[in-house]
Amino acid sequence: GYIISGGLGGLGKLFAKEVAAQAKSPRIILLGRSKSSAESDMFVEELSSMGATAQYVAVDLCDLASVEKTLKNLMKEQGQVVNGVIHCAGNLQDNFIINKDKEEFASVLAPKVSGTTNLDVATKSQPLDFFVMFSSISGVIGNPGQSDYATANCFQDQFALYRNHLVAKKQRSGYSFSINWPLWSEGSMSVSDATKDALKIDLGMEPLSTKQGIELFYACFALSRPQVFVVGGDIEKLRANILNLSIKNESSDDLRQHSLQDFDKQAASSIALSRNVDATILDSDALIQSAVQFLKQQLSSVLKLPARKIDEKAAMEKYGMDSILAMSLTSQLETTFGKLPRTLFFEYQTLQELTDYFLKEYRDVFIELFGERSEQEKPKFETHQASQTTQLKNESTILPTLRKRRNAIPSFKTLSSATHKGQEDKEIAVIGLSGRYPQAKDIKSYWQNLKEAKDCITLVPKDRWSWEEYYSDDRTEAGKHYSKWGGFIEGVDEFDPLFFNISPREASLIDPQERLFLQHAWMAIEDAGYTRESLQISREGDLPAQVGVYVGVMYGEYQLFGAEEIQKGNRIGMTGSLATIANRVSYTLNLHGPSMTVDTMCSSALTTIHLACEDLKNDRVDMAIAGGVNVTIHPSKYLMLSAGQFISTKGHCESFGEGGDGYIPAEG
């Protein structure tokens, strides 16, 4: 009898038919993950019509107990032995390695790792003639979008060698070998016509026909080697791009090593034009924009998406980029730039990063394309209008000039000087957000409150002060306030000083506004994907990265508690400077840019964001942390505003509306 795992897959069916056609009245056991269905029943009937006794069994190959029990029962029922195992099962989930989680990686490895070992253990006492594993060429030449699949196939390649050692020790039987298959025309893992064309043009590789595949299977059998790499197409191109004439007599391990070296060498090759060009042309905004738009058009044609909808600063996976499309786009770009690295779209996640790479490595090509053309001759590309970002009051935000590489430590570069017009055209991206608001502990809750039009005004909380002691309906009564309403955030007294290397005693003397802004500046940095260490990376030159901190704040009330303690006879030292709010962030994060606290009354937060944007546009800083904070913790603020007749009795801001009698201070 013969066992075929992945028996209902493309290759599983093809080889089941081959066994049925070549063997005399064979017993074929098809193993698969899915439950039996009309499709499996029809295929079993087809094999039966060819003279085979066939059976489909649903079993989890990753469960050794289930595999052993299933095969033991089948052999017992039929009184037969297993003569051969064809392990076709596999799972493929294309994705860049940086986007794969542990579960996805494990699910791809499972059928080829656990499945292989379990089939081996379950058949170790059977008199096998062969134990063959259907591996893939990705195990030899790799694939940026199939890291887990390549790993799984490498395991099978090595397992074949290991099992042959067991055979030599009489612990197993049957010739073990792994075949690194390419694409099959009738295989289950199909690709688009565009990808097939790219493989043919790029590597000289073409999918195998069923006839070719079967013939090569028998040829692999005759070689008596533990691993055989199979590929079809233009033999000269294949030798030049994948194999190498010098390795034809070497072992499979050497074959893999040399193949990878040759592949990397080919992928790293580049072209350069021999023209003498003016280097200043490259640095012009016009050439940079032309390069961006050129690459947008290339990406647009592959993704079937208008170029104007592609944001050069967004991750390309947002638009559906996968390993197949990456291969197609790489081949398309090679018609202009020559041979390109296979890992191009693995290393550069955004169109902006890709543009920077091409301008650095292929500057002459772009100058050839755009550098010497007049304005009238330059191609007209679709333009992308930057979206306007509305800032939120009391939030901490990060405003960078450069996009970071996804999941990697960002680097800063000194930007070239620009004209005033160029400064106005510069785009500023908000890449990190954090904030806390009345009845909203974070940004997500805040947006939900806005969505639901939730009224977040409440009575003064008991943990601030007892409003009953200060409240009066009589507006003329001294020492009293006639409003008991406000917007108050929770947790202003919550702080982990040791996390920030601050002693608990010192933390108790720090203004809650300072503690709160420090926490959310840190969380905004994390939200942007940065760390304290990555913010220290230097510019091009000797200066450290310039990261500015801009804080808008209006009131400082915490020192009033210190004054009260002094009146009680307790000596206490508390800072009265709000500048420490910004300075604390700069000190904690070891930042080397401007550090300023701004008080322009109600416009303080907006003013800080304006100042941050101006410094970014003028290249004074590489990045900015900007926002505002406002926490009311002492009743004196209400007493002061009541004396000035500013507090609203309705609990809402109606200073300039009809019937309005004041406003409620923006609390935090």
PDB file of N, CA, C and O in Angstrom, residues 285-301 305-313 329 332-333 337 351-352 354-356 358-359 366 369-370 378-386 427:
ATOM      1  N   ASP A 285      14.655  69.428  -5.963  1.00  0.00           N
ATOM      2  CA  ASP A 285      13.325  68.931  -5.611  1.00  0.00           C
ATOM      3  C   ASP A 285      12.624  68.324  -6.811  1.00  0.00           C
ATOM      4  O   ASP A 285      11.875  67.354  -6.687  1.00  0.00           O
ATOM      5  N   ALA A 286      12.876  68.909  -7.988  1.00  0.00           N
ATOM      6  CA  ALA A 286      12.201  68.424  -9.200  1.00  0.00           C
ATOM      7  C   ALA A 286      12.564  66.977  -9.488  1.00  0.00           C
ATOM      8  O   ALA A 286      11.693  66.157  -9.828  1.00  0.00           O
ATOM      9  N   LEU A 287      13.845  66.624  -9.358  1.00  0.00           N
ATOM     10  CA  LEU A 287      14.273  65.265  -9.647  1.00  0.00           C
ATOM     11  C   LEU A 287      13.728  64.290  -8.607  1.00  0.00           C
ATOM     12  O   LEU A 287      13.293  63.181  -8.935  1.00  0.00           O
ATOM     13  N   ILE A 288      13.733  64.701  -7.370  1.00  0.00           N
ATOM     14  CA  ILE A 288      13.208  63.852  -6.300  1.00  0.00           C
ATOM     15  C   ILE A 288      11.728  63.579  -6.523  1.00  0.00           C
ATOM     16  O   ILE A 288      11.263  62.438  -6.437  1.00  0.00           O
ATOM     17  N   GLN A 289      10.973  64.631  -6.830  1.00  0.00           N
ATOM     18  CA  GLN A 289       9.547  64.455  -7.072  1.00  0.00           C
ATOM     19  C   GLN A 289       9.300  63.596  -8.307  1.00  0.00           C
ATOM     20  O   GLN A 289       8.374  62.781  -8.336  1.00  0.00           O
ATOM     21  N   SER A 290      10.134  63.779  -9.338  1.00  0.00           N
ATOM     22  CA  SER A 290       9.983  62.959 -10.541  1.00  0.00           C
ATOM     23  C   SER A 290      10.227  61.496 -10.224  1.00  0.00           C
ATOM     24  O   SER A 290       9.529  60.614 -10.726  1.00  0.00           O
ATOM     25  N   ALA A 291      11.220  61.229  -9.365  1.00  0.00           N
ATOM     26  CA  ALA A 291      11.516  59.850  -8.975  1.00  0.00           C
ATOM     27  C   ALA A 291      10.358  59.244  -8.200  1.00  0.00           C
ATOM     28  O   ALA A 291       9.960  58.092  -8.433  1.00  0.00           O
ATOM     29  N   VAL A 292       9.799  60.018  -7.273  1.00  0.00           N
ATOM     30  CA  VAL A 292       8.649  59.543  -6.498  1.00  0.00           C
ATOM     31  C   VAL A 292       7.472  59.213  -7.412  1.00  0.00           C
ATOM     32  O   VAL A 292       6.850  58.151  -7.310  1.00  0.00           O
ATOM     33  N   GLN A 293       7.163  60.124  -8.345  1.00  0.00           N
ATOM     34  CA  GLN A 293       6.023  59.923  -9.225  1.00  0.00           C
ATOM     35  C   GLN A 293       6.261  58.766 -10.203  1.00  0.00           C
ATOM     36  O   GLN A 293       5.345  58.025 -10.534  1.00  0.00           O
ATOM     37  N   PHE A 294       7.515  58.606 -10.634  1.00  0.00           N
ATOM     38  CA  PHE A 294       7.846  57.491 -11.519  1.00  0.00           C
ATOM     39  C   PHE A 294       7.582  56.163 -10.820  1.00  0.00           C
ATOM     40  O   PHE A 294       6.949  55.247 -11.383  1.00  0.00           O
ATOM     41  N   LEU A 295       8.043  56.050  -9.580  1.00  0.00           N
ATOM     42  CA  LEU A 295       7.843  54.808  -8.834  1.00  0.00           C
ATOM     43  C   LEU A 295       6.380  54.601  -8.468  1.00  0.00           C
ATOM     44  O   LEU A 295       5.892  53.469  -8.406  1.00  0.00           O
ATOM     45  N   LYS A 296       5.663  55.706  -8.246  1.00  0.00           N
ATOM     46  CA  LYS A 296       4.218  55.596  -8.001  1.00  0.00           C
ATOM     47  C   LYS A 296       3.510  54.982  -9.204  1.00  0.00           C
ATOM     48  O   LYS A 296       2.633  54.130  -9.070  1.00  0.00           O
ATOM     49  N   GLN A 297       3.895  55.434 -10.383  1.00  0.00           N
ATOM     50  CA  GLN A 297       3.276  54.920 -11.600  1.00  0.00           C
ATOM     51  C   GLN A 297       3.585  53.436 -11.783  1.00  0.00           C
ATOM     52  O   GLN A 297       2.724  52.659 -12.197  1.00  0.00           O
ATOM     53  N   GLN A 298       4.822  53.049 -11.451  1.00  0.00           N
ATOM     54  CA  GLN A 298       5.185  51.637 -11.559  1.00  0.00           C
ATOM     55  C   GLN A 298       4.352  50.795 -10.597  1.00  0.00           C
ATOM     56  O   GLN A 298       3.839  49.733 -10.957  1.00  0.00           O
ATOM     57  N   LEU A 299       4.237  51.279  -9.372  1.00  0.00           N
ATOM     58  CA  LEU A 299       3.451  50.567  -8.366  1.00  0.00           C
ATOM     59  C   LEU A 299       1.977  50.557  -8.741  1.00  0.00           C
ATOM     60  O   LEU A 299       1.274  49.558  -8.554  1.00  0.00           O
ATOM     61  N   SER A 300       1.505  51.659  -9.297  1.00  0.00           N
ATOM     62  CA  SER A 300       0.106  51.777  -9.703  1.00  0.00           C
ATOM     63  C   SER A 300      -0.262  50.732 -10.747  1.00  0.00           C
ATOM     64  O   SER A 300      -1.326  50.117 -10.687  1.00  0.00           O
ATOM     65  N   SER A 301       0.638  50.495 -11.697  1.00  0.00           N
ATOM     66  CA  SER A 301       0.334  49.550 -12.768  1.00  0.00           C
ATOM     67  C   SER A 301       0.258  48.122 -12.264  1.00  0.00           C
ATOM     68  O   SER A 301      -0.485  47.291 -12.807  1.00  0.00           O
ATOM     69  N   LEU A 305      -4.121  50.429  -9.038  1.00  0.00           N
ATOM     70  CA  LEU A 305      -4.627  51.479  -8.164  1.00  0.00           C
ATOM     71  C   LEU A 305      -4.138  52.815  -8.689  1.00  0.00           C
ATOM     72  O   LEU A 305      -2.982  52.942  -9.077  1.00  0.00           O
ATOM     73  N   PRO A 306      -5.016  53.841  -8.765  1.00  0.00           N
ATOM     74  CA  PRO A 306      -4.562  55.153  -9.251  1.00  0.00           C
ATOM     75  C   PRO A 306      -3.367  55.661  -8.451  1.00  0.00           C
ATOM     76  O   PRO A 306      -3.341  55.562  -7.225  1.00  0.00           O
ATOM     77  N   ALA A 307      -2.395  56.212  -9.158  1.00  0.00           N
ATOM     78  CA  ALA A 307      -1.181  56.696  -8.502  1.00  0.00           C
ATOM     79  C   ALA A 307      -1.482  57.764  -7.466  1.00  0.00           C
ATOM     80  O   ALA A 307      -0.804  57.856  -6.441  1.00  0.00           O
ATOM     81  N   ARG A 308      -2.506  58.568  -7.703  1.00  0.00           N
ATOM     82  CA  ARG A 308      -2.832  59.649  -6.770  1.00  0.00           C
ATOM     83  C   ARG A 308      -3.298  59.120  -5.410  1.00  0.00           C
ATOM     84  O   ARG A 308      -3.294  59.840  -4.418  1.00  0.00           O
ATOM     85  N   LYS A 309      -3.702  57.857  -5.357  1.00  0.00           N
ATOM     86  CA  LYS A 309      -4.176  57.276  -4.106  1.00  0.00           C
ATOM     87  C   LYS A 309      -3.061  56.590  -3.324  1.00  0.00           C
ATOM     88  O   LYS A 309      -3.296  56.046  -2.254  1.00  0.00           O
ATOM     89  N   ILE A 310      -1.856  56.609  -3.869  1.00  0.00           N
ATOM     90  CA  ILE A 310      -0.732  55.958  -3.204  1.00  0.00           C
ATOM     91  C   ILE A 310       0.055  56.998  -2.420  1.00  0.00           C
ATOM     92  O   ILE A 310       0.552  57.964  -2.985  1.00  0.00           O
ATOM     93  N   ASP A 311       0.133  56.794  -1.122  1.00  0.00           N
ATOM     94  CA  ASP A 311       0.879  57.689  -0.245  1.00  0.00           C
ATOM     95  C   ASP A 311       2.295  57.136  -0.105  1.00  0.00           C
ATOM     96  O   ASP A 311       2.489  56.008   0.359  1.00  0.00           O
ATOM     97  N   GLU A 312       3.287  57.926  -0.532  1.00  0.00           N
ATOM     98  CA  GLU A 312       4.663  57.441  -0.505  1.00  0.00           C
ATOM     99  C   GLU A 312       5.173  57.179   0.907  1.00  0.00           C
ATOM    100  O   GLU A 312       6.187  56.503   1.098  1.00  0.00           O
ATOM    101  N   LYS A 313       4.470  57.698   1.917  1.00  0.00           N
ATOM    102  CA  LYS A 313       4.926  57.511   3.290  1.00  0.00           C
ATOM    103  C   LYS A 313       4.187  56.384   4.006  1.00  0.00           C
ATOM    104  O   LYS A 313       4.459  56.103   5.168  1.00  0.00           O
ATOM    105  N   LEU A 329       6.665  43.453  -9.550  1.00  0.00           N
ATOM    106  CA  LEU A 329       7.111  44.842  -9.615  1.00  0.00           C
ATOM    107  C   LEU A 329       8.631  44.923  -9.765  1.00  0.00           C
ATOM    108  O   LEU A 329       9.144  45.777 -10.494  1.00  0.00           O
ATOM    109  N   GLN A 332       9.444  44.364 -13.278  1.00  0.00           N
ATOM    110  CA  GLN A 332       9.066  45.529 -14.077  1.00  0.00           C
ATOM    111  C   GLN A 332      10.101  46.642 -13.941  1.00  0.00           C
ATOM    112  O   GLN A 332      10.477  47.285 -14.927  1.00  0.00           O
ATOM    113  N   LEU A 333      10.590  46.850 -12.725  1.00  0.00           N
ATOM    114  CA  LEU A 333      11.597  47.884 -12.495  1.00  0.00           C
ATOM    115  C   LEU A 333      12.938  47.519 -13.136  1.00  0.00           C
ATOM    116  O   LEU A 333      13.719  48.402 -13.502  1.00  0.00           O
ATOM    117  N   PHE A 337      16.157  49.598 -14.538  1.00  0.00           N
ATOM    118  CA  PHE A 337      17.354  49.698 -13.707  1.00  0.00           C
ATOM    119  C   PHE A 337      18.312  48.512 -13.829  1.00  0.00           C
ATOM    120  O   PHE A 337      19.390  48.543 -13.259  1.00  0.00           O
ATOM    121  N   LEU A 351       7.122  53.718  -0.184  1.00  0.00           N
ATOM    122  CA  LEU A 351       7.583  54.235  -1.461  1.00  0.00           C
ATOM    123  C   LEU A 351       8.664  55.293  -1.255  1.00  0.00           C
ATOM    124  O   LEU A 351       9.566  55.437  -2.075  1.00  0.00           O
ATOM    125  N   GLN A 352       8.579  56.022  -0.157  1.00  0.00           N
ATOM    126  CA  GLN A 352       9.597  57.030   0.136  1.00  0.00           C
ATOM    127  C   GLN A 352      10.950  56.375   0.384  1.00  0.00           C
ATOM    128  O   GLN A 352      11.986  56.830  -0.116  1.00  0.00           O
ATOM    129  N   LEU A 354      11.850  53.493  -0.711  1.00  0.00           N
ATOM    130  CA  LEU A 354      12.264  52.923  -1.991  1.00  0.00           C
ATOM    131  C   LEU A 354      12.883  54.005  -2.880  1.00  0.00           C
ATOM    132  O   LEU A 354      13.894  53.781  -3.552  1.00  0.00           O
ATOM    133  N   THR A 355      12.282  55.178  -2.863  1.00  0.00           N
ATOM    134  CA  THR A 355      12.815  56.301  -3.645  1.00  0.00           C
ATOM    135  C   THR A 355      14.204  56.686  -3.164  1.00  0.00           C
ATOM    136  O   THR A 355      15.115  56.920  -3.974  1.00  0.00           O
ATOM    137  N   ASP A 356      14.387  56.749  -1.845  1.00  0.00           N
ATOM    138  CA  ASP A 356      15.699  57.086  -1.288  1.00  0.00           C
ATOM    139  C   ASP A 356      16.749  56.080  -1.743  1.00  0.00           C
ATOM    140  O   ASP A 356      17.888  56.437  -2.069  1.00  0.00           O
ATOM    141  N   PHE A 358      16.688  54.155  -4.515  1.00  0.00           N
ATOM    142  CA  PHE A 358      16.980  54.282  -5.941  1.00  0.00           C
ATOM    143  C   PHE A 358      17.784  55.544  -6.244  1.00  0.00           C
ATOM    144  O   PHE A 358      18.671  55.542  -7.097  1.00  0.00           O
ATOM    145  N   LEU A 359      17.480  56.633  -5.530  1.00  0.00           N
ATOM    146  CA  LEU A 359      18.235  57.865  -5.761  1.00  0.00           C
ATOM    147  C   LEU A 359      19.691  57.712  -5.319  1.00  0.00           C
ATOM    148  O   LEU A 359      20.586  58.350  -5.871  1.00  0.00           O
ATOM    149  N   PHE A 366      18.136  58.009 -13.012  1.00  0.00           N
ATOM    150  CA  PHE A 366      17.109  59.038 -12.877  1.00  0.00           C
ATOM    151  C   PHE A 366      17.506  60.314 -13.602  1.00  0.00           C
ATOM    152  O   PHE A 366      16.656  61.003 -14.176  1.00  0.00           O
ATOM    153  N   LEU A 369      16.793  59.837 -17.063  1.00  0.00           N
ATOM    154  CA  LEU A 369      15.355  59.909 -17.342  1.00  0.00           C
ATOM    155  C   LEU A 369      14.810  61.326 -17.236  1.00  0.00           C
ATOM    156  O   LEU A 369      13.992  61.763 -18.047  1.00  0.00           O
ATOM    157  N   PHE A 370      15.240  62.059 -16.194  1.00  0.00           N
ATOM    158  CA  PHE A 370      14.596  63.333 -15.902  1.00  0.00           C
ATOM    159  C   PHE A 370      15.533  64.532 -15.814  1.00  0.00           C
ATOM    160  O   PHE A 370      15.092  65.674 -15.913  1.00  0.00           O
ATOM    161  N   LYS A 378       9.110  67.297 -19.461  1.00  0.00           N
ATOM    162  CA  LYS A 378       8.965  66.363 -18.353  1.00  0.00           C
ATOM    163  C   LYS A 378       7.592  65.701 -18.377  1.00  0.00           C
ATOM    164  O   LYS A 378       6.597  66.348 -18.658  1.00  0.00           O
ATOM    165  N   PRO A 379       7.551  64.379 -18.070  1.00  0.00           N
ATOM    166  CA  PRO A 379       6.266  63.682 -18.087  1.00  0.00           C
ATOM    167  C   PRO A 379       5.334  64.225 -17.016  1.00  0.00           C
ATOM    168  O   PRO A 379       5.771  64.671 -15.955  1.00  0.00           O
ATOM    169  N   LYS A 380       4.067  64.208 -17.306  1.00  0.00           N
ATOM    170  CA  LYS A 380       3.069  64.692 -16.352  1.00  0.00           C
ATOM    171  C   LYS A 380       2.608  63.506 -15.510  1.00  0.00           C
ATOM    172  O   LYS A 380       2.084  62.538 -16.032  1.00  0.00           O
ATOM    173  N   PHE A 381       2.820  63.598 -14.217  1.00  0.00           N
ATOM    174  CA  PHE A 381       2.407  62.536 -13.316  1.00  0.00           C
ATOM    175  C   PHE A 381       1.249  63.040 -12.464  1.00  0.00           C
ATOM    176  O   PHE A 381       1.079  64.234 -12.233  1.00  0.00           O
ATOM    177  N   GLU A 382       0.490  62.080 -11.932  1.00  0.00           N
ATOM    178  CA  GLU A 382      -0.573  62.446 -11.016  1.00  0.00           C
ATOM    179  C   GLU A 382       0.074  62.898  -9.717  1.00  0.00           C
ATOM    180  O   GLU A 382       1.062  62.329  -9.256  1.00  0.00           O
ATOM    181  N   THR A 383      -0.465  63.919  -9.103  1.00  0.00           N
ATOM    182  CA  THR A 383       0.113  64.433  -7.867  1.00  0.00           C
ATOM    183  C   THR A 383      -0.715  63.999  -6.681  1.00  0.00           C
ATOM    184  O   THR A 383      -1.922  63.785  -6.783  1.00  0.00           O
ATOM    185  N   HIS A 384      -0.030  63.865  -5.566  1.00  0.00           N
ATOM    186  CA  HIS A 384      -0.694  63.444  -4.334  1.00  0.00           C
ATOM    187  C   HIS A 384      -0.789  64.628  -3.381  1.00  0.00           C
ATOM    188  O   HIS A 384       0.212  65.235  -3.030  1.00  0.00           O
ATOM    189  N   GLN A 385      -1.989  64.976  -3.009  1.00  0.00           N
ATOM    190  CA  GLN A 385      -2.184  66.094  -2.084  1.00  0.00           C
ATOM    191  C   GLN A 385      -2.107  65.588  -0.658  1.00  0.00           C
ATOM    192  O   GLN A 385      -2.780  64.632  -0.293  1.00  0.00           O
ATOM    193  N   ALA A 386      -1.256  66.226   0.134  1.00  0.00           N
ATOM    194  CA  ALA A 386      -1.124  65.805   1.525  1.00  0.00           C
ATOM    195  C   ALA A 386      -2.400  66.128   2.285  1.00  0.00           C
ATOM    196  O   ALA A 386      -2.988  67.186   2.136  1.00  0.00           O
ATOM    197  N   GLU A 427       5.878  68.423   3.813  1.00  0.00           N
ATOM    198  CA  GLU A 427       4.816  67.700   4.500  1.00  0.00           C
ATOM    199  C   GLU A 427       5.301  67.276   5.880  1.00  0.00           C
ATOM    200  O   GLU A 427       6.452  66.891   6.051  1.00  0.00           O
TER     201      GLU A 427
END
